[in-house]
PDB file of C-alpha atoms in Angstrom:
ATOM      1  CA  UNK A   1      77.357  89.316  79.521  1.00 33.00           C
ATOM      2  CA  UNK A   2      76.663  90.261  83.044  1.00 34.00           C
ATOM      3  CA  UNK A   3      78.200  88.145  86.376  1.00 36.00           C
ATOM      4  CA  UNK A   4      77.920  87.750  89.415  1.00 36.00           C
ATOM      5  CA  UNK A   5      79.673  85.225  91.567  1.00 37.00           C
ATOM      6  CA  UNK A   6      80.654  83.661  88.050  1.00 39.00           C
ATOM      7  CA  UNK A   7      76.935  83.228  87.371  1.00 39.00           C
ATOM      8  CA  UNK A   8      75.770  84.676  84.363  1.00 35.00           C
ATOM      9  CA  UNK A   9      72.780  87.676  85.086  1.00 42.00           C
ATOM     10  CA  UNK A  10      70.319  89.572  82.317  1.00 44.00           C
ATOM     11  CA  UNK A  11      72.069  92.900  81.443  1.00 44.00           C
ATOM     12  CA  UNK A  12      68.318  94.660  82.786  1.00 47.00           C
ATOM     13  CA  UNK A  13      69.510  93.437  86.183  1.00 46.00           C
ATOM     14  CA  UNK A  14      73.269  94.836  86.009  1.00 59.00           C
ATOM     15  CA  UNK A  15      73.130  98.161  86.123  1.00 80.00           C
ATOM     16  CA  UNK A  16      76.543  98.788  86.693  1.00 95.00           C
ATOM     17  CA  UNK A  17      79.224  98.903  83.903  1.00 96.00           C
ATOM     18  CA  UNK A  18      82.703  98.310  84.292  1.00 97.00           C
ATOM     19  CA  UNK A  19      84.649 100.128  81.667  1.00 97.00           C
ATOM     20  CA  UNK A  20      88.010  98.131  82.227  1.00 94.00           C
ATOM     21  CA  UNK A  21      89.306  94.547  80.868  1.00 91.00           C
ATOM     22  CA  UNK A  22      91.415  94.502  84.106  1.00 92.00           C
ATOM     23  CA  UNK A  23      90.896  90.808  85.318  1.00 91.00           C
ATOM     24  CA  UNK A  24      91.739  91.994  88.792  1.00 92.00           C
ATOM     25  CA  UNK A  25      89.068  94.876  88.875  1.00 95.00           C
ATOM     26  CA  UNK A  26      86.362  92.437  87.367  1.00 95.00           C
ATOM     27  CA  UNK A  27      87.668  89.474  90.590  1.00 95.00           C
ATOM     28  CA  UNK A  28      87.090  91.987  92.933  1.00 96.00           C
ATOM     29  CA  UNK A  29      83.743  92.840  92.063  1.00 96.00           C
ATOM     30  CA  UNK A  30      82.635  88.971  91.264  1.00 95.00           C
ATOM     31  CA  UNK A  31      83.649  87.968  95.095  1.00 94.00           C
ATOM     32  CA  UNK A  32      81.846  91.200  96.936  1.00 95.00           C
ATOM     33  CA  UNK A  33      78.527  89.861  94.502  1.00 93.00           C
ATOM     34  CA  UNK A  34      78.102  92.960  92.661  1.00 94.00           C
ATOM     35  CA  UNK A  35      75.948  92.856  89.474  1.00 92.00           C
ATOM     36  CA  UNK A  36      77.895  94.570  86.439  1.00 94.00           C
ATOM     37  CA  UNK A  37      78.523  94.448  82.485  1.00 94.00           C
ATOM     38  CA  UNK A  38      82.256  94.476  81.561  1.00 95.00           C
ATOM     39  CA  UNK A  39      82.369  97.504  78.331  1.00 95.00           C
ATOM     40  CA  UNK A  40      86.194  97.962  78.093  1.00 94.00           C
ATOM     41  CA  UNK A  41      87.044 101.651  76.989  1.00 93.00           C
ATOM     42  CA  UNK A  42      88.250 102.090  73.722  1.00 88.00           C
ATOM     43  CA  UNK A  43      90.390 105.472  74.706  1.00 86.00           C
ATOM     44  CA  UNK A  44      93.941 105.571  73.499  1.00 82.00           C
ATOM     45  CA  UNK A  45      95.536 105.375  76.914  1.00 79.00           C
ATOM     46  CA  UNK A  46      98.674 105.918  75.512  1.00 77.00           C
ATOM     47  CA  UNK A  47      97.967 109.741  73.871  1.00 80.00           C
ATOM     48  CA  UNK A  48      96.317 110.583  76.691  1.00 78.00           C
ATOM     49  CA  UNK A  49      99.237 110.046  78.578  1.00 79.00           C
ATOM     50  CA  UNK A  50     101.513 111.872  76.580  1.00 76.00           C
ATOM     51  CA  UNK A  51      98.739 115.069  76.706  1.00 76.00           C
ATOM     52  CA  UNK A  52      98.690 114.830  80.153  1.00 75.00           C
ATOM     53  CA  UNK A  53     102.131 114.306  80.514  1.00 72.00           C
ATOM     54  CA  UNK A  54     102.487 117.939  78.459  1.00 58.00           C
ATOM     55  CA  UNK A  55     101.047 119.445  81.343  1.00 58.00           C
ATOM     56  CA  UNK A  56     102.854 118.362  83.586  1.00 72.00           C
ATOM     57  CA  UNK A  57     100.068 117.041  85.693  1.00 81.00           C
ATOM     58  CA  UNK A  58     100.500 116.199  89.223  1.00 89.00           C
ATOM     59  CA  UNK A  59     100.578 112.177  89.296  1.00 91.00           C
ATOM     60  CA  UNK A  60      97.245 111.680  91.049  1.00 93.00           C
ATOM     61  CA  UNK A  61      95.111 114.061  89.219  1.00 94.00           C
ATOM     62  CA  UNK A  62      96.840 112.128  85.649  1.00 92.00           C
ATOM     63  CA  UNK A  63      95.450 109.335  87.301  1.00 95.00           C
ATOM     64  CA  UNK A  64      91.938 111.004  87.864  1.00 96.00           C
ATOM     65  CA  UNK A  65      91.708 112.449  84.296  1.00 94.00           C
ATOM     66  CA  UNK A  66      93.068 108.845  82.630  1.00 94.00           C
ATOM     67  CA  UNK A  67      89.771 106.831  84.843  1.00 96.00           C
ATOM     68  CA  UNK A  68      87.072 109.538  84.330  1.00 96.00           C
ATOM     69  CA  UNK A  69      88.035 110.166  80.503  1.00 94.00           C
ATOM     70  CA  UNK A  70      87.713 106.224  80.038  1.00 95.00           C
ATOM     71  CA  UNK A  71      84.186 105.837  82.122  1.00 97.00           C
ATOM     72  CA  UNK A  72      83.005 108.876  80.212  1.00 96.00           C
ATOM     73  CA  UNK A  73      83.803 107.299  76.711  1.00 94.00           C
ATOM     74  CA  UNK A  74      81.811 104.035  77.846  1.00 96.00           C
ATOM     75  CA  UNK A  75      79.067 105.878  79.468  1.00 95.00           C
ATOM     76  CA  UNK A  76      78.478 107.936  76.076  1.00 92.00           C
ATOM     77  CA  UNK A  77      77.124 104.490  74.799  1.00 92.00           C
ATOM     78  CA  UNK A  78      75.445 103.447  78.118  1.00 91.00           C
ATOM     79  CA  UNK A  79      73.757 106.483  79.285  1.00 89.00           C
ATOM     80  CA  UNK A  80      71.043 105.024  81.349  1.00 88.00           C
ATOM     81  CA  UNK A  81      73.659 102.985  83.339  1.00 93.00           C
ATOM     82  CA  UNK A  82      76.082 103.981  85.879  1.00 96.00           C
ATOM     83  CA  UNK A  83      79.965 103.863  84.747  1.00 97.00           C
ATOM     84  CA  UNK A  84      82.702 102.390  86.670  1.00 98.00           C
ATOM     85  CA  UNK A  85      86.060 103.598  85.463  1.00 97.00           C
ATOM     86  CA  UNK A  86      89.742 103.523  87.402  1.00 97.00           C
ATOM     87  CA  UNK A  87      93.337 104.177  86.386  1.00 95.00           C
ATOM     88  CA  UNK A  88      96.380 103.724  88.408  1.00 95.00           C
ATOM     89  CA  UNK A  89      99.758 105.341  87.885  1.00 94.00           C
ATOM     90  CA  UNK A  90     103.112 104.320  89.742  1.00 96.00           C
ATOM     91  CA  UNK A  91     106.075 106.447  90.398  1.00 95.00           C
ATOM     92  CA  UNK A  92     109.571 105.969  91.650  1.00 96.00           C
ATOM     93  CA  UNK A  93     112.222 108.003  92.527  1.00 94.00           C
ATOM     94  CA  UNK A  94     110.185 110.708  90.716  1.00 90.00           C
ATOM     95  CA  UNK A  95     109.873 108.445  87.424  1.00 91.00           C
ATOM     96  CA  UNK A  96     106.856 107.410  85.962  1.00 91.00           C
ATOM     97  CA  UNK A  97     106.421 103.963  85.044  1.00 91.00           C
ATOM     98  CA  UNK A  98     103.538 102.648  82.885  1.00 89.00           C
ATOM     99  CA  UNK A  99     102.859  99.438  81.732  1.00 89.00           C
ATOM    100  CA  UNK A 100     105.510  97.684  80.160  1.00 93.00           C
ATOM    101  CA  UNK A 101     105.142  96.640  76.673  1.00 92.00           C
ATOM    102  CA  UNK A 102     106.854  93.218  76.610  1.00 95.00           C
ATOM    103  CA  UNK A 103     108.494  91.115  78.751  1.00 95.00           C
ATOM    104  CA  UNK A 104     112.069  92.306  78.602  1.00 95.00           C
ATOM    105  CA  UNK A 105     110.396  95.931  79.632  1.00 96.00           C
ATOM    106  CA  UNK A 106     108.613  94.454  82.378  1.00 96.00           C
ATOM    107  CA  UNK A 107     112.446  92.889  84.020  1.00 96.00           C
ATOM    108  CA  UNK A 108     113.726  96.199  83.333  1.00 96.00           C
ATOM    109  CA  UNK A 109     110.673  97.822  85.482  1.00 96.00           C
ATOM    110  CA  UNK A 110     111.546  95.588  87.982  1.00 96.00           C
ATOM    111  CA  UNK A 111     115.083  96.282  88.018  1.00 96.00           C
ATOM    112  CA  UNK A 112     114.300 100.103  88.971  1.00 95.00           C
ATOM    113  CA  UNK A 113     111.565  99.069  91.633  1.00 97.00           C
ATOM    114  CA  UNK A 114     114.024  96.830  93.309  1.00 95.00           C
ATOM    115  CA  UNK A 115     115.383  97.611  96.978  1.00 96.00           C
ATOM    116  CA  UNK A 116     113.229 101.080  96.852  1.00 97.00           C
ATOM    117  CA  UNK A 117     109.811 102.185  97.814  1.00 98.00           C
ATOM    118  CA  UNK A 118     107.097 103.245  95.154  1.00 98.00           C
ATOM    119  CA  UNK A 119     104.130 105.136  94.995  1.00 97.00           C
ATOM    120  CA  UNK A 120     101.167 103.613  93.298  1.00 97.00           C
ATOM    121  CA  UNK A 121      98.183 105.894  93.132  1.00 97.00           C
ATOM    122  CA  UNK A 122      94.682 104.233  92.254  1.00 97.00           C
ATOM    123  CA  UNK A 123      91.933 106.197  90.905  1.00 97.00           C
ATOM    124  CA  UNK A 124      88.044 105.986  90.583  1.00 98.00           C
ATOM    125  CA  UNK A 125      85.007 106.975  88.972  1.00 98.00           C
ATOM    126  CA  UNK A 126      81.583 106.647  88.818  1.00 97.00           C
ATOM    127  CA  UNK A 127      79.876 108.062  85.605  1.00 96.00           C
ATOM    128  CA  UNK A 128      75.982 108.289  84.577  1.00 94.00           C
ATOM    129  CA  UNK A 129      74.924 110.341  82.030  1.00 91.00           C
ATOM    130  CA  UNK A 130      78.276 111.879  80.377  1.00 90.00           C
ATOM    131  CA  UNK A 131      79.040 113.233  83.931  1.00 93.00           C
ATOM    132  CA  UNK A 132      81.250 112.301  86.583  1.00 95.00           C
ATOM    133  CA  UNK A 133      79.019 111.697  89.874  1.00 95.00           C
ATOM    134  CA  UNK A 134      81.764 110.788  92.422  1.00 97.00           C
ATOM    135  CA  UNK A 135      85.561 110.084  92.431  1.00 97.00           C
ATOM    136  CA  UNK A 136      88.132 108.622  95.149  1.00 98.00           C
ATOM    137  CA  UNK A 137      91.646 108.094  94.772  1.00 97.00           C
ATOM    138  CA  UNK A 138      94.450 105.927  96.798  1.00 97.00           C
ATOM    139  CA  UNK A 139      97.984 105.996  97.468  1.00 97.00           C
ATOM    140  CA  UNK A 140     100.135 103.002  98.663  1.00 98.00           C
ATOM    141  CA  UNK A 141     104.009 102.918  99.440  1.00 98.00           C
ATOM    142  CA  UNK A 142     105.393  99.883  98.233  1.00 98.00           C
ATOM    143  CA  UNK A 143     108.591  98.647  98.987  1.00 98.00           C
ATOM    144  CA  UNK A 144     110.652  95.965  97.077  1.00 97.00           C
ATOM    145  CA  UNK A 145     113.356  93.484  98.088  1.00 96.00           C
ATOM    146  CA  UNK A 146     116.347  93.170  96.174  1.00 95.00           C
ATOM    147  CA  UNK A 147     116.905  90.348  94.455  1.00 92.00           C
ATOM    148  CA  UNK A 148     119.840  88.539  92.812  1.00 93.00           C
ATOM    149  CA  UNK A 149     119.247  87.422  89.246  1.00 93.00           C
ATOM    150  CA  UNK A 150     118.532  84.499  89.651  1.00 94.00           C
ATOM    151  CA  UNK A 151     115.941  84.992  91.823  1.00 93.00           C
ATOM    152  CA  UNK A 152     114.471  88.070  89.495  1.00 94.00           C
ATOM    153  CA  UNK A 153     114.252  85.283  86.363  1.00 95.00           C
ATOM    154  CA  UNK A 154     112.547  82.882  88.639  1.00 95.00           C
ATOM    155  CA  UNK A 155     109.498  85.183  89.386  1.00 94.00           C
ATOM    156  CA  UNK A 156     109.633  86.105  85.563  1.00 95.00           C
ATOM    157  CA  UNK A 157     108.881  82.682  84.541  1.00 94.00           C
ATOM    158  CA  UNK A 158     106.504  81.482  87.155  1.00 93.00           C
ATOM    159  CA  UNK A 159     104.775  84.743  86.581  1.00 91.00           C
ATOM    160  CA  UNK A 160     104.321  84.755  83.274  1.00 92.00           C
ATOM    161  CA  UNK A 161     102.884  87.085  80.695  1.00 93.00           C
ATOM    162  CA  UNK A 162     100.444  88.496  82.793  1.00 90.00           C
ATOM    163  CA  UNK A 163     102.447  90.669  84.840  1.00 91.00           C
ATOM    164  CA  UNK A 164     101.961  92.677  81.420  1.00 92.00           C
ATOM    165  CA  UNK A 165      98.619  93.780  83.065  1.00 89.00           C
ATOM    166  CA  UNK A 166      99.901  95.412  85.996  1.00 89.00           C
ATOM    167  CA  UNK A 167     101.363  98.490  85.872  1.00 91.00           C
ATOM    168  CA  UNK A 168     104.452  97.702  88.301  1.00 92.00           C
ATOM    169  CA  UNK A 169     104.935  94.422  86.418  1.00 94.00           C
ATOM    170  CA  UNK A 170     103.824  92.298  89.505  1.00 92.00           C
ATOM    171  CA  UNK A 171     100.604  91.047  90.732  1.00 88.00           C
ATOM    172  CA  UNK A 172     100.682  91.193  94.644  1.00 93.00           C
ATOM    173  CA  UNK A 173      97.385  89.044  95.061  1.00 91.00           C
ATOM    174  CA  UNK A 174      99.530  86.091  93.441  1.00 90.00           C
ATOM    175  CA  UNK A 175     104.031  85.695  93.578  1.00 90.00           C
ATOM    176  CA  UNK A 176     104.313  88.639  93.237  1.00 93.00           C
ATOM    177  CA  UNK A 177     103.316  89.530  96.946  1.00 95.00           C
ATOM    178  CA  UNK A 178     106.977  87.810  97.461  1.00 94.00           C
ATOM    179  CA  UNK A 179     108.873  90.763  96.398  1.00 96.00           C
ATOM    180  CA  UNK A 180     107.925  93.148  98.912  1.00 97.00           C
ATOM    181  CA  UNK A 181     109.063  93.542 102.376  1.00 96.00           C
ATOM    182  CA  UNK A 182     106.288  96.040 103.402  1.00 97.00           C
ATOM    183  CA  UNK A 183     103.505  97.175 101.905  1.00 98.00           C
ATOM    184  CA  UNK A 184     101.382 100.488 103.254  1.00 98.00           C
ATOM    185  CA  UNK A 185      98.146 101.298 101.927  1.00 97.00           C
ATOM    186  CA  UNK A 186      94.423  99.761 100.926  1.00 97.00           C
ATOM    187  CA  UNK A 187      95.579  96.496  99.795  1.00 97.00           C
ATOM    188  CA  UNK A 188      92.109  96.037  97.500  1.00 97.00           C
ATOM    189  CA  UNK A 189      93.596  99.595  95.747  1.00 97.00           C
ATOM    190  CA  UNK A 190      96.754  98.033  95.129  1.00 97.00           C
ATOM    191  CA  UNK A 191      95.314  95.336  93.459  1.00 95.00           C
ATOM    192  CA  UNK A 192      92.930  97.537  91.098  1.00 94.00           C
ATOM    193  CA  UNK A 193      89.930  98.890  92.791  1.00 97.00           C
ATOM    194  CA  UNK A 194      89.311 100.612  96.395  1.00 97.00           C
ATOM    195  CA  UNK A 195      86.748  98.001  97.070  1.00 97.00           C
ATOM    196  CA  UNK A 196      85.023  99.120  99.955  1.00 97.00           C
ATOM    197  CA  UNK A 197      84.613 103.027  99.065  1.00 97.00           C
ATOM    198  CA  UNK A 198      82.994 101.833  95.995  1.00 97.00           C
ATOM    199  CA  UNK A 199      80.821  99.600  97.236  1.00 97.00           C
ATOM    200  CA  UNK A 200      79.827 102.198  99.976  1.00 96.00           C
ATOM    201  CA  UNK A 201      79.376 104.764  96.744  1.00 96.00           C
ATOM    202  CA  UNK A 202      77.093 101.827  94.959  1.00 95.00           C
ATOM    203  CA  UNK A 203      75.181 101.571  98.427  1.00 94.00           C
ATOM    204  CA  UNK A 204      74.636 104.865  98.707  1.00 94.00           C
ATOM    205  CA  UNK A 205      73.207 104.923  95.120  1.00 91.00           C
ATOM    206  CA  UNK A 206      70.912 102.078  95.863  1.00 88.00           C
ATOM    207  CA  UNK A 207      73.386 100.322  93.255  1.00 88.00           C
ATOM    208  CA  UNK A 208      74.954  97.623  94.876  1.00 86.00           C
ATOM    209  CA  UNK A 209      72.078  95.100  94.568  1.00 80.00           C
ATOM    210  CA  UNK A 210      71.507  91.783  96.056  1.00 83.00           C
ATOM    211  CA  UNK A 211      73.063  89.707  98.320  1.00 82.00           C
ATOM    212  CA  UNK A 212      72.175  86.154  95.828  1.00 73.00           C
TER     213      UNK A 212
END
């Protein structure tokens, strides 16, 4: 199904496809009005990682490989449309951190993040035809409050299960903007996508469709 502003659209008309489930990514692109299909990749994130990892790939370039590998497996069943695919990667005092895989993961994430400043690196990719057509990547500095406990368990309740989704275990467009003191970097990155250098990319393509 294809949206735009939450209305649904006739895949002809969207040629844009989004090859993430990120809720985030898809929000940002419903509110700028971009036409798009949703096609989640079906890569193993995971052993990609740990092949990358064997490399010892610089963190941004993981990044890079992780989003283009993910629009490329999407774009080998959508070849006549163009493939939007993004990754982002967080590191701390030289320590990767992925995704945590429950909820007693995600308190010790935040644990480690707390009273120090992270780097979160976003990447992205546009795809058409099995080839990558353009890429951009972001870095933000993120810096954490410390918090007591109490405090910690608070935001772990009101938050919720979807901090699961985020790679730093918080979601700064909602509470989770509350545990920062400062924040340095292109906040639409942050939250999944570099907004406006994609839709510049899309207008560039003549991609980026209607204003309706």
């Amino acid at each position: 199904m294809s949206t735009t502003a939450g209305r649904p659209l006739p895949p002809e008309t969207a040629p844009l496809v989004l090859a993430s489930a990120s809720p985030s990514r898809r929000q940002l692109l419903l509110d700028a009005g971009v036409r798009f299909r949703v096609v989640p990749s079906a890569v193993d994130e995971a052993a990609l990682r740990r092949d990358l990892d064997a490399g010892a790939m610089p963190l941004a370039d993981m990044a890079l490989a992780l989003a283009c590998e993910k629009a490329l497996s999407v774009s080998r069943d959508e070849p006549d449309s163009l493939v939007l695919g993004a990754d982002q990667m967080l590191e701390c005092d030289g320590r990767r951190l992925d995704k945590a895989a429950d909820m007693a993961e995600a308190r010790r994430h935040l644990e480690a993040l707390q009273g120090r400043t992270h780097r979160l690196v976003t990447a992205t990719v546009l795809v058409a035809n099995g080839e990558r057509r353009w890429h951009h990547t972001a870095t933000a500095a993120l810096t954490m409050r410390s918090l007591d406990e109490e405090s910690l368990t608070a935001y772990i309740a009101a938050a919720g299960e979807r901090i699961l989704a985020s790679v730093g275990c918080y979601q700064v467009e909602g509470r989770g903007i509350r545990l920062f003191e400062r924040i340095e970097g292109d906040w639409h990155a942050i939250i999944g996508l570099p907004l406006l250098a994609v839709l510049n990319e899309l207008d560039a393509r003549g991609a980026l469709g209607p204003w309706d």
